Structures are given as structure tokens and as C-alpha cells.
GROMACS .gro file of C-alpha atoms in nm:
model
  402
    1MET     CA    1   5.199  -6.315   6.153
    2GLU     CA    2   4.982  -6.120   6.393
    3GLN     CA    3   4.758  -5.994   6.112
    4THR     CA    4   4.719  -6.345   5.966
    5LYS     CA    5   4.595  -6.476   6.301
    6ARG     CA    6   4.355  -6.187   6.334
    7HIS     CA    7   4.216  -6.261   5.989
    8ASP     CA    8   4.165  -6.631   6.069
    9LYS     CA    9   3.956  -6.536   6.373
   10ARG     CA   10   3.711  -6.329   6.166
   11ASN     CA   11   3.362  -6.470   6.138
   12LEU     CA   12   3.317  -6.481   5.762
   13ASN     CA   13   3.089  -6.784   5.731
   14THR     CA   14   2.797  -6.567   5.623
   15ILE     CA   15   2.676  -6.592   5.263
   16PRO     CA   16   2.855  -6.347   5.029
   17VAL     CA   17   2.644  -6.067   4.886
   18GLY     CA   18   2.743  -6.184   4.541
   19SER     CA   19   3.040  -6.312   4.348
   20LEU     CA   20   3.330  -6.079   4.426
   21GLY     CA   21   3.464  -5.847   4.157
   22LEU     CA   22   3.746  -5.592   4.187
   23ILE     CA   23   3.778  -5.320   3.921
   24PRO     CA   24   4.104  -5.123   3.959
   25LEU     CA   25   4.071  -4.824   3.729
   26GLU     CA   26   4.359  -4.668   3.540
   27GLY     CA   27   4.621  -4.552   3.790
   28THR     CA   28   4.542  -4.813   4.057
   29GLU     CA   29   4.681  -5.121   3.884
   30GLU     CA   30   4.964  -5.176   4.134
   31ILE     CA   31   4.766  -5.150   4.457
   32GLY     CA   32   4.479  -5.338   4.289
   33ALA     CA   33   4.710  -5.632   4.214
   34GLU     CA   34   4.831  -5.636   4.577
   35ILE     CA   35   4.473  -5.635   4.709
   36ASP     CA   36   4.378  -5.914   4.468
   37SER     CA   37   4.676  -6.123   4.580
   38HIS     CA   38   4.564  -6.106   4.944
   39LEU     CA   39   4.205  -6.197   4.857
   40VAL     CA   40   4.310  -6.496   4.645
   41ARG     CA   41   4.541  -6.631   4.917
   42TRP     CA   42   4.291  -6.589   5.201
   43ARG     CA   43   4.010  -6.755   5.012
   44GLU     CA   44   4.229  -7.046   4.911
   45GLU     CA   45   4.322  -7.102   5.277
   46ARG     CA   46   3.979  -7.043   5.428
   47GLU     CA   47   3.782  -7.350   5.524
   48GLY     CA   48   3.403  -7.326   5.534
   49GLU     CA   49   3.128  -7.585   5.541
   50HIS     CA   50   2.925  -7.389   5.284
   51LYS     CA   51   3.212  -7.328   5.044
   52ASN     CA   52   3.080  -7.575   4.786
   53SER     CA   53   2.721  -7.455   4.798
   54LEU     CA   54   2.557  -7.265   4.514
   55ALA     CA   55   2.570  -6.940   4.713
   56PHE     CA   56   2.950  -6.967   4.723
   57ALA     CA   57   2.987  -7.036   4.351
   58GLY     CA   58   3.302  -6.866   4.222
   59TYR     CA   59   3.421  -6.801   4.577
   60GLN     CA   60   3.772  -6.924   4.503
   61ARG     CA   61   3.920  -6.789   4.181
   62PRO     CA   62   4.274  -6.727   4.053
   63SER     CA   63   4.191  -6.355   4.038
   64TYR     CA   64   3.899  -6.130   4.128
   65ILE     CA   65   4.007  -5.847   3.899
   66ILE     CA   66   3.767  -5.748   3.623
   67ASN     CA   67   3.939  -5.537   3.360
   68CYS     CA   68   3.772  -5.217   3.252
   69ASP     CA   69   3.916  -5.069   2.935
   70LEU     CA   70   3.893  -4.689   2.910
   71PRO     CA   71   3.984  -4.603   2.550
   72ARG     CA   72   3.994  -4.247   2.418
   73PHE     CA   73   3.895  -4.105   2.082
   74GLY     CA   74   4.125  -3.862   1.904
   75THR     CA   75   3.934  -3.570   2.053
   76GLY     CA   76   4.008  -3.689   2.408
   77GLU     CA   77   3.655  -3.819   2.460
   78GLY     CA   78   3.635  -4.167   2.606
   79LYS     CA   79   3.420  -4.460   2.708
   80GLY     CA   80   3.424  -4.749   2.956
   81VAL     CA   81   3.426  -5.110   2.834
   82LEU     CA   82   3.405  -5.409   3.071
   83GLU     CA   83   3.586  -5.718   2.945
   84SER     CA   84   3.356  -5.969   3.118
   85SER     CA   85   3.006  -5.999   3.258
   86VAL     CA   86   2.936  -5.852   3.603
   87ARG     CA   87   2.570  -5.957   3.634
   88GLY     CA   88   2.478  -6.024   3.997
   89MET     CA   89   2.827  -5.945   4.126
   90ASP     CA   90   2.938  -5.752   4.434
   91LEU     CA   91   3.169  -5.497   4.272
   92TYR     CA   92   3.446  -5.289   4.429
   93ILE     CA   93   3.575  -5.010   4.204
   94LEU     CA   94   3.913  -4.864   4.302
   95VAL     CA   95   4.004  -4.514   4.181
   96ASP     CA   96   4.297  -4.278   4.249
   97VAL     CA   97   4.180  -3.933   4.144
   98VAL     CA   98   4.520  -3.767   4.204
   99ASN     CA   99   4.737  -3.997   3.991
  100TYR     CA  100   4.875  -3.736   3.753
  101SER     CA  101   5.131  -3.980   3.609
  102LYS     CA  102   4.872  -4.124   3.369
  103THR     CA  103   4.840  -3.957   3.029
  104TYR     CA  104   4.618  -3.967   2.721
  105LYS     CA  105   4.623  -3.812   2.377
  106LEU     CA  106   4.423  -3.495   2.324
  107PHE     CA  107   4.423  -3.374   1.963
  108GLY     CA  108   4.757  -3.546   1.918
  109GLU     CA  109   4.910  -3.388   2.230
  110GLU     CA  110   4.996  -3.578   2.548
  111ASN     CA  111   4.773  -3.468   2.834
  112HIS     CA  112   4.822  -3.561   3.201
  113MET     CA  113   4.510  -3.688   3.374
  114SER     CA  114   4.357  -3.454   3.630
  115PRO     CA  115   4.121  -3.545   3.917
  116ASP     CA  116   3.835  -3.451   3.683
  117ASP     CA  117   3.957  -3.706   3.426
  118HIS     CA  118   3.983  -3.985   3.682
  119TYR     CA  119   3.638  -3.905   3.821
  120GLN     CA  120   3.493  -3.914   3.470
  121ASN     CA  121   3.655  -4.256   3.419
  122LEU     CA  122   3.489  -4.376   3.740
  123LYS     CA  123   3.149  -4.271   3.606
  124ARG     CA  124   3.224  -4.444   3.275
  125ALA     CA  125   3.301  -4.769   3.461
  126ILE     CA  126   2.978  -4.745   3.662
  127ALA     CA  127   2.784  -4.670   3.343
  128ALA     CA  128   2.942  -4.974   3.175
  129VAL     CA  129   2.811  -5.192   3.459
  130GLY     CA  130   2.467  -5.074   3.349
  131GLY     CA  131   2.286  -5.160   3.670
  132LYS     CA  132   2.358  -5.533   3.631
  133ALA     CA  133   2.567  -5.569   3.947
  134ARG     CA  134   2.406  -5.668   4.276
  135ARG     CA  135   2.598  -5.401   4.466
  136ILE     CA  136   2.860  -5.138   4.382
  137THR     CA  137   3.113  -5.006   4.633
  138VAL     CA  138   3.349  -4.728   4.527
  139ILE     CA  139   3.684  -4.722   4.708
  140MET     CA  140   3.814  -4.369   4.657
  141PRO     CA  141   4.104  -4.321   4.903
  142TYR     CA  142   4.150  -3.951   4.822
  143LEU     CA  143   3.798  -3.810   4.820
  144TYR     CA  144   3.741  -3.622   4.496
  145GLU     CA  145   3.694  -3.248   4.566
  146GLY     CA  146   3.713  -3.326   4.939
  147ARG     CA  147   3.885  -2.993   5.002
  148GLN     CA  148   3.587  -2.810   4.854
  149HIS     CA  149   3.360  -2.935   5.132
  150ARG     CA  150   3.183  -2.615   5.244
  151ARG     CA  151   3.059  -2.285   5.111
  152THR     CA  152   3.204  -1.965   5.254
  153GLN     CA  153   3.101  -1.733   4.969
  154ARG     CA  154   2.938  -1.762   4.626
  155GLU     CA  155   3.110  -2.086   4.530
  156SER     CA  156   3.040  -2.442   4.425
  157LEU     CA  157   2.997  -2.739   4.659
  158ASP     CA  158   3.183  -2.988   4.443
  159CYS     CA  159   3.226  -3.274   4.690
  160ALA     CA  160   2.857  -3.282   4.781
  161ILE     CA  161   2.760  -3.277   4.413
  162MET     CA  162   2.998  -3.567   4.343
  163LEU     CA  163   2.855  -3.780   4.626
  164GLN     CA  164   2.498  -3.718   4.514
  165GLU     CA  165   2.591  -3.799   4.155
  166LEU     CA  166   2.742  -4.135   4.251
  167ASP     CA  167   2.439  -4.208   4.467
  168ARG     CA  168   2.205  -4.142   4.173
  169MET     CA  169   2.417  -4.368   3.951
  170GLY     CA  170   2.350  -4.662   4.183
  171VAL     CA  171   2.659  -4.669   4.404
  172ASP     CA  172   2.565  -4.832   4.736
  173ASN     CA  173   2.874  -4.760   4.944
  174ILE     CA  174   3.167  -4.519   4.931
  175VAL     CA  175   3.485  -4.601   5.122
  176THR     CA  176   3.739  -4.322   5.157
  177PHE     CA  177   4.038  -4.253   5.380
  178ASP     CA  178   4.089  -3.961   5.614
  179ALA     CA  179   3.831  -3.736   5.450
  180HIS     CA  180   3.924  -3.369   5.482
  181ASP     CA  181   3.586  -3.314   5.648
  182PRO     CA  182   3.376  -3.630   5.713
  183ARG     CA  183   3.063  -3.417   5.742
  184VAL     CA  184   3.037  -3.415   5.362
  185GLN     CA  185   2.854  -3.746   5.404
  186ASN     CA  186   2.552  -3.537   5.507
  187ALA     CA  187   2.500  -3.485   5.134
  188ILE     CA  188   2.395  -3.853   5.104
  189PRO     CA  189   2.247  -3.934   5.449
  190LEU     CA  190   2.076  -4.256   5.336
  191SER     CA  191   2.378  -4.409   5.160
  192GLY     CA  192   2.686  -4.590   5.290
  193PHE     CA  193   2.990  -4.371   5.355
  194ASP     CA  194   3.296  -4.478   5.556
  195THR     CA  195   3.607  -4.270   5.614
  196VAL     CA  196   3.900  -4.471   5.747
  197ARG     CA  197   4.212  -4.342   5.921
  198PRO     CA  198   4.543  -4.530   5.881
  199SER     CA  199   4.649  -4.468   6.243
  200TYR     CA  200   4.771  -4.823   6.302
  201GLN     CA  201   4.974  -4.832   5.980
  202PHE     CA  202   5.149  -4.506   6.075
  203ILE     CA  203   5.242  -4.631   6.422
  204LYS     CA  204   5.357  -4.965   6.279
  205GLY     CA  205   5.563  -4.792   6.008
  206LEU     CA  206   5.732  -4.569   6.264
  207LEU     CA  207   5.812  -4.851   6.509
  208LEU     CA  208   5.943  -5.079   6.233
  209ASN     CA  209   6.185  -4.818   6.102
  210VAL     CA  210   6.294  -4.617   6.407
  211GLU     CA  211   6.459  -4.764   6.715
  212GLY     CA  212   6.498  -4.616   7.059
  213LEU     CA  213   6.162  -4.437   7.083
  214ASN     CA  214   6.021  -4.370   7.428
  215ILE     CA  215   5.646  -4.366   7.384
  216ASP     CA  216   5.536  -4.184   7.695
  217ASN     CA  217   5.424  -3.841   7.805
  218ASP     CA  218   5.774  -3.732   7.908
  219HIS     CA  219   5.944  -3.811   7.577
  220MET     CA  220   5.687  -3.773   7.298
  221MET     CA  221   5.406  -3.543   7.190
  222VAL     CA  222   5.147  -3.531   6.910
  223ILE     CA  223   5.105  -3.208   6.715
  224SER     CA  224   4.817  -3.092   6.497
  225PRO     CA  225   4.936  -2.837   6.238
  226ASP     CA  226   4.596  -2.664   6.245
  227GLU     CA  227   4.265  -2.662   6.428
  228GLY     CA  228   4.097  -2.878   6.164
  229GLY     CA  229   4.325  -3.172   6.236
  230MET     CA  230   4.280  -3.179   6.613
  231GLN     CA  231   4.048  -3.479   6.613
  232ARG     CA  232   4.299  -3.714   6.448
  233ALA     CA  233   4.580  -3.580   6.672
  234ILE     CA  234   4.372  -3.632   6.986
  235TYR     CA  235   4.292  -3.989   6.880
  236ILE     CA  236   4.659  -4.086   6.833
  237ALA     CA  237   4.756  -3.906   7.155
  238ASN     CA  238   4.486  -4.081   7.359
  239VAL     CA  239   4.577  -4.426   7.228
  240LEU     CA  240   4.948  -4.372   7.296
  241GLY     CA  241   4.897  -4.179   7.623
  242LEU     CA  242   5.063  -3.859   7.501
  243ASP     CA  243   5.000  -3.485   7.525
  244VAL     CA  244   4.864  -3.285   7.232
  245GLY     CA  245   4.981  -2.952   7.094
  246MET     CA  246   4.827  -2.742   6.819
  247PHE     CA  247   4.932  -2.470   6.581
  248TYR     CA  248   4.676  -2.233   6.439
  249LYS     CA  249   4.733  -2.033   6.125
  250ARG     CA  250   4.715  -1.656   6.121
  251ARG     CA  251   4.609  -1.567   5.769
  252ASP     CA  252   4.599  -1.244   5.572
  253TYR     CA  253   4.232  -1.228   5.469
  254THR     CA  254   4.290  -0.914   5.263
  255ARG     CA  255   4.474  -1.110   4.992
  256VAL     CA  256   4.424  -1.429   4.791
  257VAL     CA  257   4.729  -1.615   4.657
  258ASN     CA  258   4.685  -1.935   4.452
  259GLY     CA  259   4.322  -1.955   4.555
  260LYS     CA  260   4.373  -1.913   4.931
  261ASN     CA  261   4.455  -1.653   5.192
  262PRO     CA  262   4.830  -1.662   5.265
  263ILE     CA  263   4.951  -1.773   5.608
  264VAL     CA  264   5.117  -1.496   5.807
  265ALA     CA  265   5.237  -1.702   6.103
  266HIS     CA  266   5.185  -2.030   6.292
  267GLU     CA  267   5.094  -1.977   6.658
  268PHE     CA  268   5.145  -2.263   6.907
  269LEU     CA  269   4.911  -2.383   7.180
  270GLY     CA  270   5.045  -2.654   7.409
  271SER     CA  271   5.292  -2.756   7.678
  272ASP     CA  272   5.673  -2.743   7.660
  273VAL     CA  273   5.816  -2.947   7.370
  274ALA     CA  274   6.185  -2.921   7.461
  275GLY     CA  275   6.368  -3.252   7.432
  276LYS     CA  276   6.062  -3.445   7.315
  277ASP     CA  277   6.005  -3.636   6.991
  278MET     CA  278   5.721  -3.483   6.789
  279ILE     CA  279   5.458  -3.656   6.576
  280ILE     CA  280   5.299  -3.404   6.337
  281ILE     CA  281   4.983  -3.560   6.193
  282ASP     CA  282   4.773  -3.430   5.904
  283ASP     CA  283   4.546  -3.564   5.632
  284MET     CA  284   4.772  -3.464   5.344
  285ILE     CA  285   5.098  -3.308   5.237
  286SER     CA  286   5.025  -3.082   4.941
  287SER     CA  287   5.319  -2.849   4.883
  288GLY     CA  288   5.458  -2.929   5.230
  289GLU     CA  289   5.499  -2.563   5.317
  290SER     CA  290   5.265  -2.572   5.615
  291CYS     CA  291   5.401  -2.885   5.788
  292LEU     CA  292   5.764  -2.779   5.735
  293GLU     CA  293   5.695  -2.438   5.888
  294VAL     CA  294   5.541  -2.616   6.187
  295ALA     CA  295   5.849  -2.842   6.210
  296LYS     CA  296   6.078  -2.538   6.205
  297ALA     CA  297   5.873  -2.371   6.478
  298LEU     CA  298   5.900  -2.686   6.692
  299LYS     CA  299   6.277  -2.700   6.640
  300GLU     CA  300   6.300  -2.339   6.751
  301ARG     CA  301   6.130  -2.454   7.071
  302LYS     CA  302   6.406  -2.719   7.117
  303ALA     CA  303   6.204  -3.021   7.008
  304ASN     CA  304   6.400  -3.344   6.948
  305ARG     CA  305   6.319  -3.568   6.649
  306ILE     CA  306   6.025  -3.476   6.426
  307PHE     CA  307   5.813  -3.734   6.244
  308ILE     CA  308   5.541  -3.631   5.998
  309PHE     CA  309   5.237  -3.853   5.940
  310ALA     CA  310   5.015  -3.773   5.640
  311THR     CA  311   4.767  -4.006   5.475
  312PHE     CA  312   4.827  -3.858   5.130
  313GLY     CA  313   5.169  -3.747   5.014
  314LEU     CA  314   5.096  -3.528   4.713
  315PHE     CA  315   5.425  -3.329   4.715
  316THR     CA  316   5.282  -3.089   4.457
  317GLN     CA  317   5.592  -2.865   4.464
  318GLY     CA  318   5.845  -3.147   4.444
  319LEU     CA  319   6.072  -3.315   4.698
  320SER     CA  320   6.359  -3.065   4.716
  321VAL     CA  321   6.213  -2.871   5.011
  322PHE     CA  322   6.192  -3.195   5.211
  323ASP     CA  323   6.545  -3.292   5.107
  324GLN     CA  324   6.664  -2.957   5.240
  325ALA     CA  325   6.464  -2.987   5.563
  326PHE     CA  326   6.608  -3.334   5.623
  327SER     CA  327   6.960  -3.212   5.546
  328ASP     CA  328   6.912  -2.923   5.791
  329GLY     CA  329   6.795  -3.161   6.064
  330ILE     CA  330   6.443  -3.013   6.077
  331ILE     CA  331   6.264  -3.341   6.000
  332ASP     CA  332   6.365  -3.701   6.063
  333ARG     CA  333   6.103  -3.910   5.883
  334VAL     CA  334   5.796  -3.853   5.668
  335LEU     CA  335   5.534  -4.129   5.657
  336THR     CA  336   5.256  -4.143   5.397
  337THR     CA  337   5.051  -4.429   5.252
  338ASN     CA  338   5.041  -4.605   4.915
  339LEU     CA  339   4.673  -4.509   4.874
  340ILE     CA  340   4.769  -4.264   4.599
  341TYR     CA  341   5.042  -4.252   4.335
  342GLN     CA  342   5.396  -4.240   4.471
  343LYS     CA  343   5.682  -4.111   4.259
  344PRO     CA  344   5.965  -4.367   4.219
  345GLU     CA  345   6.212  -4.104   4.342
  346LEU     CA  346   6.002  -4.054   4.657
  347LEU     CA  347   6.038  -4.420   4.748
  348GLU     CA  348   6.416  -4.384   4.722
  349ARG     CA  349   6.442  -4.100   4.975
  350SER     CA  350   6.611  -4.195   5.302
  351TRP     CA  351   6.370  -3.976   5.498
  352TYR     CA  352   6.059  -4.139   5.355
  353ILE     CA  353   5.861  -4.435   5.492
  354SER     CA  354   5.579  -4.583   5.284
  355CYS     CA  355   5.291  -4.738   5.479
  356SER     CA  356   5.111  -5.002   5.274
  357MET     CA  357   4.731  -5.008   5.297
  358SER     CA  358   4.679  -5.294   5.049
  359LYS     CA  359   4.614  -5.564   5.307
  360TYR     CA  360   4.384  -5.335   5.505
  361ILE     CA  361   4.171  -5.259   5.198
  362ALA     CA  362   4.161  -5.632   5.122
  363TYR     CA  363   4.030  -5.695   5.475
  364ILE     CA  364   3.757  -5.436   5.420
  365ILE     CA  365   3.654  -5.582   5.082
  366ASP     CA  366   3.657  -5.942   5.210
  367THR     CA  367   3.444  -5.851   5.512
  368LEU     CA  368   3.195  -5.634   5.322
  369ASN     CA  369   3.151  -5.904   5.058
  370HIS     CA  370   3.030  -6.131   5.339
  371ASP     CA  371   2.800  -5.853   5.462
  372SER     CA  372   2.979  -5.858   5.797
  373SER     CA  373   3.063  -5.567   6.024
  374ILE     CA  374   3.386  -5.372   5.966
  375SER     CA  375   3.361  -5.189   6.299
  376ASP     CA  376   3.668  -5.362   6.443
  377LEU     CA  377   3.865  -5.269   6.130
  378LEU     CA  378   3.772  -4.904   6.170
  379ASP     CA  379   3.887  -4.895   6.535
  380PRO     CA  380   4.252  -5.011   6.561
  381VAL     CA  381   4.306  -4.937   6.933
  382ASN     CA  382   4.390  -5.297   7.027
  383ARG     CA  383   4.630  -5.341   6.735
  384ILE     CA  384   4.812  -5.018   6.822
  385THR     CA  385   4.850  -5.105   7.191
  386ASN     CA  386   4.967  -5.457   7.103
  387ILE     CA  387   5.238  -5.341   6.864
  388VAL     CA  388   5.358  -5.072   7.109
  389ASP     CA  389   5.383  -5.336   7.384
  390ARG     CA  390   5.578  -5.561   7.148
  391TYR     CA  391   5.812  -5.272   7.063
  392ASN     CA  392   5.878  -5.198   7.430
  393LYS     CA  393   5.934  -5.566   7.516
  394GLY     CA  394   6.175  -5.596   7.223
  395GLY     CA  395   6.408  -5.332   7.367
  396LYS     CA  396   6.265  -5.037   7.170
  397SER     CA  397   6.290  -5.229   6.843
  398LEU     CA  398   6.073  -5.441   6.613
  399LYS     CA  399   6.355  -5.622   6.433
  400GLY     CA  400   6.223  -5.936   6.263
  401TYR     CA  401   5.859  -5.827   6.296
  402GLU     CA  402   5.635  -5.846   5.989
   0.00000   0.00000   0.00000
């Protein structure tokens, strides 16, 4: 209810950039349908004096999705084919580069799609548009090659190359979430690049599913599992009025295992954690090894409940290590978003909380289509403080809240 009211107050009477088009690529069909549903409903309900003018032609439609077929030849080569005209449209292309559940035939063998395959499909879709759209915005929640963001030896700079390639292909804006290092946008300094953090959705997900939390400095603390994540931890801590702690990783730089220097130990910097609930916040859970070791170290220091926030839950080594950690009482809840593919079995885990970002992305698309500012969407301080106040007034519970 609160979000509906906030939407109704938005000033979206400006002329749209162009007729809205949403292209969910292979692997984003589910979240694309959810985003489309929100857009259709809002535009049916919205009243505007200019709605019947020529500039608003096609403003209200039963769906804004434009299908892009991505067939493959027997060799595994492919192409992009748009099923309708996109001339003069304001296009939003949605891609999930880490959805490994999608497959295609390669010389008769089933092949799981890699990030490279998804990125190639994105370029095929842009090429199929052929420069006919008025504006192209790529919504890439998990930034392709975002972990290869800097050069420390003779190595490639894959993320920078990707951004420059999209820029040359005519992409006007790139919207991503919780970029591993936002400074990669320096590769395209004259193009639009927004990295969004789902801080509000994490707090909301926690408060909706866990009762009896005391959100104050004496009972809760925010933990960054490494020095690179301190900025997001400090933000959450400042908004909630909590202390921050940090672990830094001691690595063995004489060896390389699976492409990285192995972690020798996690050293802690911060105040006493005994008896306090912990929020461990990071951009992603890959294998989960790092965040679980941090959780164990906090438990050894007599921490109370431990909640893990991560924008992307990749779980590359499976869910069994988290099942064991939950069974052993090391973790209480793990919260990630639906921005990337989620295994069906993950959604069934009692320790897991999924934070939906569909409505938030729909807000961003709706606002950008009207060429309006998304600054208030990028800064959720007021929404976080409001929902925390509501939680406290409701007796440490959000029962009945939507």
C-alpha cells in the first residue's frame, strides 16, 4: 500500500521519450513478466491530461513486452530476430548473464549457457534493433565481467571492454545493481551508467520475516566481510544507526587456487559483538565459503543471530554448505534478490528469503521513459526509516504489511 501511494505521487506528466518497449532476453522471462504486469497496471490507473495526445500514442497497452527470438544453428551459432517493429521506441533490454539453467544444442550436444553466451545474445538483440529505436537502455543486474574490473598484472580488462562495446553499439544507458566496483563506469564517462543497491528490499525482507528484532546500537551490528564492501556496510549502518565491523582477508600470495590467492584467515576489526544480531552484507554469494567463515568467526565471538544480505545468490558450489551451517546454528537467514536465476530448491529452503526487485525495476523503467529523475529511487533512506518505524510501532513485527 505504501509503495502504491508513493508511485501515485510521482510527477510523470512529462512527455515519454518514445513508446515503451521491454525486451526480456532468454533467462529473464519470469522477472520480465512481473515488471510488465506492474507497468500495465500503473498506466491503466494513471490519469493524465495529455494521455490522449499524439505524444502519448500507445501509452496504455495490454503488454509492453517485445519478443526477441534467439534461434541457434546446428553449429551453435545464433542470431537475434525481433517479432515486431521497434522504430522510434524507448527500449529496455533485460539480460541475466549468470542464468546457467538455459541450454542450447551444440553439434547435437546440450550446452549450458555461460555469461559469454548471454552477453552475445544481448549484442544480437541490439543488432536486430538496427539503430531504429529512439533510445536503448540495457538493464543488466549482474554486471558482465564485473569481477574483472582492474588490472593487477598482464591481464584483460573485460568489464571495461564490454561497456565500451555496448556504447559503440548505440546503448544510451546501462542500469546495473550493486556493481562489484562502480568505478568501471570510468570506461564510458560520457554515457549513462547507474548502479543500484537493494538496501531497502533487504531491510523490508528481514523485517517481514523475522520478529523480535531490536534495531539499535546495543542489539545489532553490520559486518562487511572484506574491505571492498565497507561502503555498502557503512550505508546500511548509518541509516539504521548501528555500528560497523569489518573482516579483512589474509591471503597466501605465493599460491593461486582456482584463479585466486587462497584465504589464510579472516581478521576482525570492530567493537564487541557478543549478544548482538549480525547483518553480514556483500554484493554476492559465489561459493559461500567466505561469508560462512565470517559467520563462524562471529559465532566464536558470541554473536547472536546472523543474517546474510547478498544482492546476487549464485551458490556456485550448491546449497549443502548452507544447509549444514543453518543446521549447526551458524546462520539464521540468507537474503538475496530475484535479479538473477534462482534454483527452485533454493526457494524451498527454510533459511532463505527472496527479495523481489521486479516492482523497483518497473519504477525505474516507468520514470526513465518519462525522462524524469530517478534520484529518489536510488536513495531509499526515507523508505527504510519509515518501515523500521512501522516495525517498531507494530511490536517488533510487520504482520499484515505488504
